[in-house]
Tab-separated table of C-alpha atoms in Angstrom:
chain	number	residue	atom	x	y	z
A	1	MET	CA	16.603	19.860	14.025
A	2	SER	CA	14.650	18.285	16.848
A	3	ASP	CA	16.207	17.201	20.094
A	4	HIS	CA	14.814	13.620	20.019
A	5	GLY	CA	14.223	13.554	23.733
A	6	HIS	CA	11.633	11.191	25.204
A	7	ASP	CA	9.036	12.053	27.808
A	8	HIS	CA	6.995	9.240	29.335
A	9	GLU	CA	4.041	9.490	31.664
A	10	HIS	CA	2.835	6.048	32.659
A	11	GLY	CA	-0.716	5.187	33.517
A	12	PRO	CA	-4.038	6.129	31.945
A	13	GLY	CA	-3.802	8.858	29.376
A	14	HIS	CA	-0.024	8.491	28.993
A	15	ALA	CA	1.893	10.290	26.265
A	16	HIS	CA	5.012	9.444	24.308
A	17	GLY	CA	7.387	11.934	22.745
A	18	SER	CA	9.895	11.478	19.956
A	19	GLY	CA	11.591	14.655	18.779
A	20	HIS	CA	8.757	17.143	18.696
A	21	GLY	CA	6.340	14.258	18.478
A	22	ALA	CA	3.973	12.859	21.036
A	23	GLY	CA	1.361	10.204	21.403
A	24	GLY	CA	-2.163	11.357	22.054
A	25	HIS	CA	-4.125	9.012	24.288
A	26	ALA	CA	-5.934	11.153	26.811
A	27	GLY	CA	-9.434	10.297	27.872
A	28	HIS	CA	-10.366	7.739	25.249
A	29	SER	CA	-12.640	4.803	26.021
A	30	HIS	CA	-13.751	1.837	23.999
A	31	GLY	CA	-17.451	0.971	24.189
A	32	VAL	CA	-19.275	-0.230	27.262
A	33	SER	CA	-17.357	-1.606	30.219
A	34	ALA	CA	-15.961	-5.130	30.115
A	35	ASP	CA	-17.866	-5.901	33.327
A	36	ALA	CA	-21.164	-5.122	31.569
A	37	ASP	CA	-20.190	-7.349	28.643
A	38	ARG	CA	-19.242	-10.224	30.941
A	39	ARG	CA	-22.557	-9.930	32.801
A	40	TRP	CA	-24.649	-10.195	29.614
A	41	LEU	CA	-22.543	-13.060	28.272
A	42	ALA	CA	-22.858	-14.939	31.572
A	43	ILE	CA	-26.681	-14.640	31.462
A	44	ALA	CA	-26.736	-15.936	27.878
A	45	LEU	CA	-24.422	-18.815	28.865
A	46	THR	CA	-26.717	-19.826	31.737
A	47	LEU	CA	-29.771	-19.893	29.429
A	48	ILE	CA	-28.006	-21.992	26.815
A	49	ILE	CA	-26.518	-24.533	29.234
A	50	ALA	CA	-29.881	-25.005	31.002
A	51	PHE	CA	-31.750	-25.592	27.730
A	52	MET	CA	-28.965	-27.843	26.395
A	53	ALA	CA	-29.242	-30.095	29.474
A	54	VAL	CA	-33.016	-30.395	29.070
A	55	GLU	CA	-32.647	-31.117	25.346
A	56	VAL	CA	-30.163	-33.943	25.973
A	57	VAL	CA	-32.527	-35.573	28.486
A	58	VAL	CA	-35.530	-35.266	26.146
A	59	GLY	CA	-33.461	-36.573	23.227
A	60	ILE	CA	-32.362	-39.666	25.192
A	61	VAL	CA	-35.885	-40.361	26.455
A	62	ALA	CA	-37.393	-39.931	22.970
A	63	GLY	CA	-34.521	-41.733	21.254
A	64	SER	CA	-34.121	-38.730	18.925
A	65	LEU	CA	-30.731	-38.290	17.288
A	66	ALA	CA	-31.912	-34.949	15.850
A	67	LEU	CA	-32.492	-33.496	19.309
A	68	ILE	CA	-29.131	-34.729	20.593
A	69	SER	CA	-27.471	-33.175	17.498
A	70	ASP	CA	-29.185	-29.868	18.278
A	71	ALA	CA	-27.808	-30.095	21.833
A	72	ALA	CA	-24.321	-30.607	20.393
A	73	HIS	CA	-24.837	-27.476	18.293
A	74	MET	CA	-25.738	-25.530	21.434
A	75	LEU	CA	-22.611	-26.911	23.108
A	76	THR	CA	-20.535	-25.004	20.513
A	77	ASP	CA	-22.517	-21.861	21.413
A	78	ALA	CA	-21.699	-22.355	25.084
A	79	ALA	CA	-18.043	-22.954	24.220
A	80	SER	CA	-17.927	-19.738	22.178
A	81	ILE	CA	-19.265	-17.730	25.146
A	82	VAL	CA	-16.784	-19.346	27.565
A	83	LEU	CA	-13.981	-18.543	25.115
A	84	ALA	CA	-15.189	-14.946	24.866
A	85	LEU	CA	-15.304	-14.580	28.660
A	86	ILE	CA	-11.756	-15.954	29.008
A	87	ALA	CA	-10.551	-13.599	26.269
A	88	MET	CA	-12.138	-10.634	28.066
A	89	ARG	CA	-10.293	-11.536	31.265
A	90	LEU	CA	-6.993	-11.742	29.396
A	91	ALA	CA	-7.613	-8.507	27.493
A	92	ALA	CA	-8.321	-6.652	30.752
A	93	ARG	CA	-4.833	-7.382	32.085
A	94	PRO	CA	-2.549	-4.339	32.149
A	95	ALA	CA	0.336	-3.999	29.716
A	96	LYS	CA	3.622	-5.157	31.209
A	97	GLY	CA	6.845	-6.893	30.306
A	98	GLY	CA	7.093	-7.907	26.676
A	99	PHE	CA	3.341	-7.428	26.100
A	100	THR	CA	3.402	-3.671	25.559
A	101	TYR	CA	-0.258	-3.620	24.466
A	102	GLY	CA	-1.268	-6.098	27.137
A	103	LEU	CA	-3.272	-9.104	25.889
A	104	LYS	CA	-5.929	-7.105	24.070
A	105	ARG	CA	-5.679	-9.254	20.962
A	106	ALA	CA	-6.801	-12.318	22.923
A	107	GLU	CA	-10.290	-11.087	22.007
A	108	ILE	CA	-9.385	-11.199	18.316
A	109	LEU	CA	-8.094	-14.763	18.720
A	110	SER	CA	-11.482	-15.610	20.243
A	111	ALA	CA	-13.308	-13.985	17.331
A	112	GLN	CA	-11.150	-15.916	14.854
A	113	ALA	CA	-11.868	-19.178	16.682
A	114	ASN	CA	-15.606	-18.421	16.545
A	115	GLY	CA	-15.400	-17.729	12.818
A	116	LEU	CA	-13.503	-20.955	12.208
A	117	THR	CA	-15.939	-23.071	14.247
A	118	LEU	CA	-18.878	-21.556	12.351
A	119	LEU	CA	-17.286	-22.606	9.053
A	120	LEU	CA	-16.403	-26.108	10.293
A	121	LEU	CA	-19.856	-26.604	11.774
A	122	GLY	CA	-21.358	-25.373	8.506
A	123	VAL	CA	-19.362	-27.982	6.543
A	124	TRP	CA	-20.535	-30.762	8.860
A	125	LEU	CA	-24.189	-29.646	8.703
A	126	ALA	CA	-23.997	-29.325	4.913
A	127	TYR	CA	-22.712	-32.907	4.681
A	128	GLU	CA	-25.499	-34.174	6.948
A	129	ALA	CA	-28.124	-32.186	5.037
A	130	VAL	CA	-27.037	-33.558	1.651
A	131	ARG	CA	-26.974	-37.097	3.078
A	132	ARG	CA	-30.532	-36.664	4.382
A	133	LEU	CA	-31.679	-35.201	1.076
A	134	ILE	CA	-30.504	-38.363	-0.658
A	135	ASN	CA	-31.831	-40.749	1.966
A	136	PRO	CA	-34.295	-38.909	4.248
A	137	PRO	CA	-34.723	-40.522	7.686
A	138	GLU	CA	-38.032	-40.879	9.477
A	139	VAL	CA	-38.717	-37.629	11.344
A	140	GLU	CA	-40.957	-37.157	14.402
A	141	GLY	CA	-42.444	-33.831	13.354
A	142	GLY	CA	-44.416	-33.105	16.554
A	143	LEU	CA	-41.499	-33.545	18.965
A	144	MET	CA	-39.207	-31.745	16.535
A	145	LEU	CA	-41.601	-28.753	16.357
A	146	ALA	CA	-42.060	-28.501	20.136
A	147	THR	CA	-38.309	-28.571	20.759
A	148	ALA	CA	-37.617	-26.068	17.986
A	149	LEU	CA	-40.161	-23.604	19.386
A	150	ALA	CA	-38.597	-23.893	22.838
A	151	GLY	CA	-35.156	-23.419	21.263
A	152	ILE	CA	-36.353	-20.282	19.483
A	153	ALA	CA	-37.520	-18.786	22.785
A	154	VAL	CA	-34.208	-19.544	24.525
A	155	ASN	CA	-32.096	-18.266	21.632
A	156	VAL	CA	-34.158	-15.073	21.302
A	157	ALA	CA	-33.456	-14.389	24.984
A	158	ALA	CA	-29.734	-15.211	24.584
A	159	THR	CA	-29.446	-13.107	21.411
A	160	TRP	CA	-31.112	-10.177	23.187
A	161	CYS	CA	-28.615	-10.482	26.057
A	162	LEU	CA	-25.684	-10.383	23.663
A	163	SER	CA	-27.171	-7.458	21.742
A	164	LYS	CA	-26.934	-5.471	25.002
A	165	ALA	CA	-23.182	-6.086	25.130
A	166	ASN	CA	-20.628	-4.097	23.139
A	167	ARG	CA	-20.912	-5.524	19.615
A	168	SER	CA	-18.204	-3.179	18.347
A	169	SER	CA	-15.931	-5.755	20.010
A	170	LEU	CA	-15.147	-8.436	17.422
A	171	ASN	CA	-15.006	-10.913	20.311
A	172	VAL	CA	-18.611	-10.187	21.352
A	173	GLU	CA	-19.699	-10.053	17.708
A	174	GLY	CA	-18.289	-13.550	17.136
A	175	THR	CA	-20.287	-14.951	20.037
A	176	TYR	CA	-23.359	-13.017	18.886
A	177	GLN	CA	-23.091	-14.550	15.404
A	178	HIS	CA	-22.873	-18.045	16.929
A	179	ILE	CA	-26.077	-17.554	18.923
A	180	LEU	CA	-27.845	-15.750	16.065
A	181	ASN	CA	-27.109	-18.611	13.670
A	182	ASP	CA	-28.379	-21.080	16.246
A	183	LEU	CA	-31.584	-19.032	16.391
A	184	PHE	CA	-31.861	-19.211	12.591
A	185	ALA	CA	-31.291	-22.974	12.824
A	186	PHE	CA	-34.170	-23.403	15.284
A	187	ILE	CA	-36.444	-21.219	13.145
A	188	GLY	CA	-35.551	-23.344	10.120
A	189	THR	CA	-36.158	-26.511	12.149
A	190	ALA	CA	-39.557	-25.235	13.297
A	191	ILE	CA	-40.627	-24.415	9.729
A	192	ALA	CA	-39.376	-27.790	8.497
A	193	ALA	CA	-41.136	-29.596	11.360
A	194	LEU	CA	-44.397	-27.838	10.538
A	195	ILE	CA	-44.054	-28.916	6.900
A	196	VAL	CA	-43.343	-32.486	8.025
A	197	VAL	CA	-46.404	-32.496	10.311
A	198	LEU	CA	-48.693	-31.031	7.618
A	199	THR	CA	-47.384	-32.782	4.503
A	200	GLY	CA	-45.032	-35.574	5.591
A	201	PHE	CA	-42.237	-34.114	3.393
A	202	ALA	CA	-39.205	-35.314	5.393
A	203	ARG	CA	-36.643	-33.580	3.164
A	204	ALA	CA	-37.832	-30.180	4.456
A	205	ASP	CA	-35.473	-30.577	7.434
A	206	ALA	CA	-32.417	-30.959	5.189
A	207	ILE	CA	-33.441	-28.052	2.936
A	208	ALA	CA	-33.869	-25.732	5.949
A	209	THR	CA	-30.447	-26.841	7.220
A	210	LEU	CA	-28.765	-25.856	3.924
A	211	VAL	CA	-30.268	-22.361	4.182
A	212	VAL	CA	-28.845	-22.022	7.687
A	213	VAL	CA	-25.458	-23.317	6.468
A	214	ALA	CA	-25.304	-20.465	3.945
A	215	LEU	CA	-25.865	-17.944	6.750
A	216	MET	CA	-23.212	-19.635	8.913
A	217	VAL	CA	-20.626	-19.525	6.124
A	218	LYS	CA	-21.328	-15.822	5.556
A	219	ALA	CA	-20.946	-14.995	9.273
A	220	GLY	CA	-17.852	-17.196	9.717
A	221	TYR	CA	-16.109	-15.738	6.676
A	222	GLY	CA	-16.839	-12.198	7.912
A	223	LEU	CA	-15.300	-12.912	11.315
A	224	LEU	CA	-12.188	-14.514	9.793
A	225	ARG	CA	-11.775	-11.605	7.373
A	226	GLU	CA	-12.049	-8.916	10.062
A	227	SER	CA	-9.833	-10.713	12.570
A	228	GLY	CA	-7.315	-11.429	9.814
A	229	ARG	CA	-7.124	-7.726	8.955
A	230	ILE	CA	-6.240	-6.928	12.560
A	231	PHE	CA	-3.558	-9.632	12.787
A	232	LEU	CA	-2.038	-8.479	9.475
A	233	GLU	CA	-1.886	-4.871	10.774
A	234	ALA	CA	-4.151	-3.634	7.960
A	235	ALA	CA	-5.709	-0.193	8.250
A	236	PRO	CA	-9.235	-0.170	9.717
A	237	ALA	CA	-11.847	-0.749	7.021
A	238	HIS	CA	-13.232	2.784	7.465
A	239	VAL	CA	-9.832	4.513	7.052
A	240	ASP	CA	-8.110	5.200	3.699
A	241	PRO	CA	-4.437	5.812	4.617
A	242	ASP	CA	-3.684	7.628	1.327
A	243	ALA	CA	-6.603	10.021	1.747
A	244	LEU	CA	-5.679	10.509	5.405
A	245	GLY	CA	-2.050	11.344	4.501
A	246	ASP	CA	-3.224	13.900	1.950
A	247	LYS	CA	-5.501	15.432	4.566
A	248	LEU	CA	-2.689	15.725	7.117
A	249	VAL	CA	-0.240	17.306	4.675
A	250	ALA	CA	-2.854	19.897	3.687
A	251	GLU	CA	-2.791	21.335	7.208
A	252	PRO	CA	-1.010	24.703	7.774
A	253	GLU	CA	2.804	24.579	8.046
A	254	VAL	CA	2.948	20.842	7.178
A	255	VAL	CA	5.400	20.177	4.326
A	256	GLU	CA	5.478	16.388	4.217
A	257	VAL	CA	4.026	13.262	5.827
A	258	HIS	CA	5.709	9.872	5.492
A	259	ASP	CA	6.031	6.599	7.415
A	260	LEU	CA	2.275	6.819	7.961
A	261	HIS	CA	0.957	3.657	9.616
A	262	VAL	CA	-2.645	3.053	10.691
A	263	TRP	CA	-3.666	-0.197	12.373
A	264	GLN	CA	-5.946	-1.674	15.015
A	265	ILE	CA	-4.648	-2.797	18.398
A	266	THR	CA	-7.949	-4.626	18.865
A	267	SER	CA	-11.463	-4.069	17.544
A	268	GLY	CA	-12.593	-0.493	18.141
A	269	GLN	CA	-9.112	0.687	19.161
A	270	ASP	CA	-7.303	2.294	16.228
A	271	ALA	CA	-3.701	3.504	16.355
A	272	LEU	CA	-1.605	5.732	14.105
A	273	SER	CA	2.030	6.751	13.797
A	274	ALA	CA	3.675	9.097	11.294
A	275	HIS	CA	6.703	11.281	10.644
A	276	ILE	CA	5.697	14.904	9.997
A	277	LEU	CA	7.947	17.593	8.485
A	278	VAL	CA	6.925	21.219	9.059
A	279	GLU	CA	8.211	24.471	7.593
A	280	PRO	CA	11.504	25.803	8.997
A	281	GLY	CA	10.573	28.111	11.834
A	282	GLY	CA	7.127	26.545	12.220
A	283	ASP	CA	5.743	25.635	15.637
A	284	CYS	CA	6.175	21.837	15.799
A	285	HIS	CA	4.256	21.481	19.063
A	286	ALA	CA	1.260	23.465	17.788
A	287	VAL	CA	1.214	21.444	14.545
A	288	ARG	CA	1.291	18.199	16.505
A	289	ARG	CA	-1.591	19.307	18.722
A	290	ASP	CA	-3.640	20.387	15.694
A	291	LEU	CA	-3.029	17.089	13.892
A	292	GLU	CA	-3.927	15.058	16.974
A	293	GLU	CA	-7.181	17.005	17.323
A	294	LEU	CA	-7.968	16.473	13.624
A	295	LEU	CA	-7.382	12.726	13.957
A	296	ARG	CA	-9.473	12.545	17.117
A	297	HIS	CA	-12.370	14.667	15.870
A	298	ASP	CA	-12.607	13.537	12.234
A	299	HIS	CA	-11.503	9.913	12.458
A	300	GLY	CA	-11.871	8.867	16.102
A	301	ILE	CA	-8.168	7.957	16.303
A	302	THR	CA	-6.934	8.817	19.788
A	303	HIS	CA	-3.913	6.516	20.088
A	304	THR	CA	-1.369	8.476	18.028
A	305	THR	CA	2.410	8.736	17.927
A	306	LEU	CA	3.607	11.649	15.756
A	307	GLN	CA	7.273	12.494	15.266
A	308	VAL	CA	7.293	16.141	14.156
A	309	ASP	CA	10.499	17.748	12.833
A	310	HIS	CA	11.465	20.903	10.975
A	311	ALA	CA	12.003	20.306	7.282
A	312	PRO	CA	15.510	21.287	6.086
A	313	ALA	CA	15.478	24.088	3.509
A	314	PRO	CA	16.299	21.876	0.479
A	315	ALA	CA	13.222	19.754	1.233
A	316	LEU	CA	10.833	22.625	0.625
A	317	PRO	CA	10.865	22.574	-3.207
A	318	GLY	CA	10.519	18.799	-3.275
A	319	ALA	CA	13.662	17.031	-2.059
A	320	LEU	CA	13.013	13.532	-0.720
A	321	PRO	CA	13.771	12.533	2.868
A	322	GLY	CA	16.382	10.174	1.410
A	323	ASP	CA	18.242	12.972	-0.419
A	324	ARG	CA	20.810	13.201	2.357
A	325	ASP	CA	23.519	14.567	0.055
A	326	LEU	CA	21.494	17.760	-0.342
A	327	LEU	CA	21.372	18.380	3.378
A	328	PRO	CA	23.948	19.614	5.877
A	329	LEU	CA	25.092	16.733	8.080
A	330	GLU	CA	23.401	18.134	11.161
A	331	ASP	CA	20.082	18.419	9.277
A	332	ALA	CA	20.363	14.979	7.697
A	333	ASP	CA	20.364	13.267	11.076
A	334	GLY	CA	16.941	12.259	12.371
A	335	HIS	CA	15.143	11.895	9.023
A	336	CYS	CA	14.186	8.648	7.362
A	337	GLU	CA	16.718	7.362	4.852
A	338	GLU	CA	13.967	5.282	3.282
A	339	SER	CA	10.324	5.893	4.072
A	340	HIS	CA	7.817	3.070	4.428
A	341	GLY	CA	4.860	3.640	2.147
A	342	PRO	CA	3.824	6.737	0.162
A	343	VAL	CA	5.358	10.156	0.805
A	344	HIS	CA	2.616	12.768	1.061
A	345	ARG	CA	3.253	16.388	0.053
A	346	ASP	CA	0.896	19.261	-0.605
A	347	GLU	CA	1.338	18.818	-4.359
A	348	PRO	CA	0.398	16.176	-6.963
A	349	HIS	CA	2.111	12.885	-6.105
A	350	GLU	CA	1.747	9.168	-6.636
A	351	HIS	CA	0.208	6.865	-4.035
């Protein structure tokens, strides 16, 4: 039976022990530095705010509601970048007090807000587009085309800046999708304006808007789905917990794996915990090190907490961790009375 002592080393690369278990964290990093991300986002924000100011002035001078509406759309882009920058600042704060992971999930809140605003903006644009399909307003095609082309240039530059940041961060990806959809909107506006100039078909603007709305809904739904998975503690999309449990229990000296949990602390930062039973007389510390290396090398999971114990003799043929009556009292202590999720053994079993 394990001693259930706890060893804690605080600071970067800290480890946690429970019984013969430990948490593997050493030397992992998550994408490019936050400073680099903030720099690229700040450049994109400057471009967007400068163009938005010019567009408002031109719209007022020309008396164009369409141009002022486009400026309002860019205001949501600027807001999404500001939100992302604030979230990065919060996420960079060290873990302390009751926030044992720090405020890393502030970035996921930002991504969720970006997804929600994309959907809400899409609903509003869809309403406006349908209204203009039914009763198309008079459109100044030349001014609309010139502004759209300028908007394309600015949004291409802003999109390029954001593509240089760490898009594995759901926070950065949310902002990227905002700017990318604004780029699509300007491209659609330019095509519609060209059609208006050449043919006078005013409904082209509304049709192009509906195409952009479809792209916005797709991007917004994707952000809400991914951020929702993280908040609900779901396993990362690329990890099958059942297959992973079977893989762990197939390792030498491992008899059983249960209480296997895989989740994401924030985007790109996976975590895992499990209770491992090894053969009586097996080397618990060696098994733990081997499993941590397997998780790191094969799955990129470096934040692990494994409790590794010797399996009592009755458990070898197939006794469950909850079969406490079969075990001596001293061996029954320290094992799960009821495991959470499937129990993995190196034999056919249900998932």
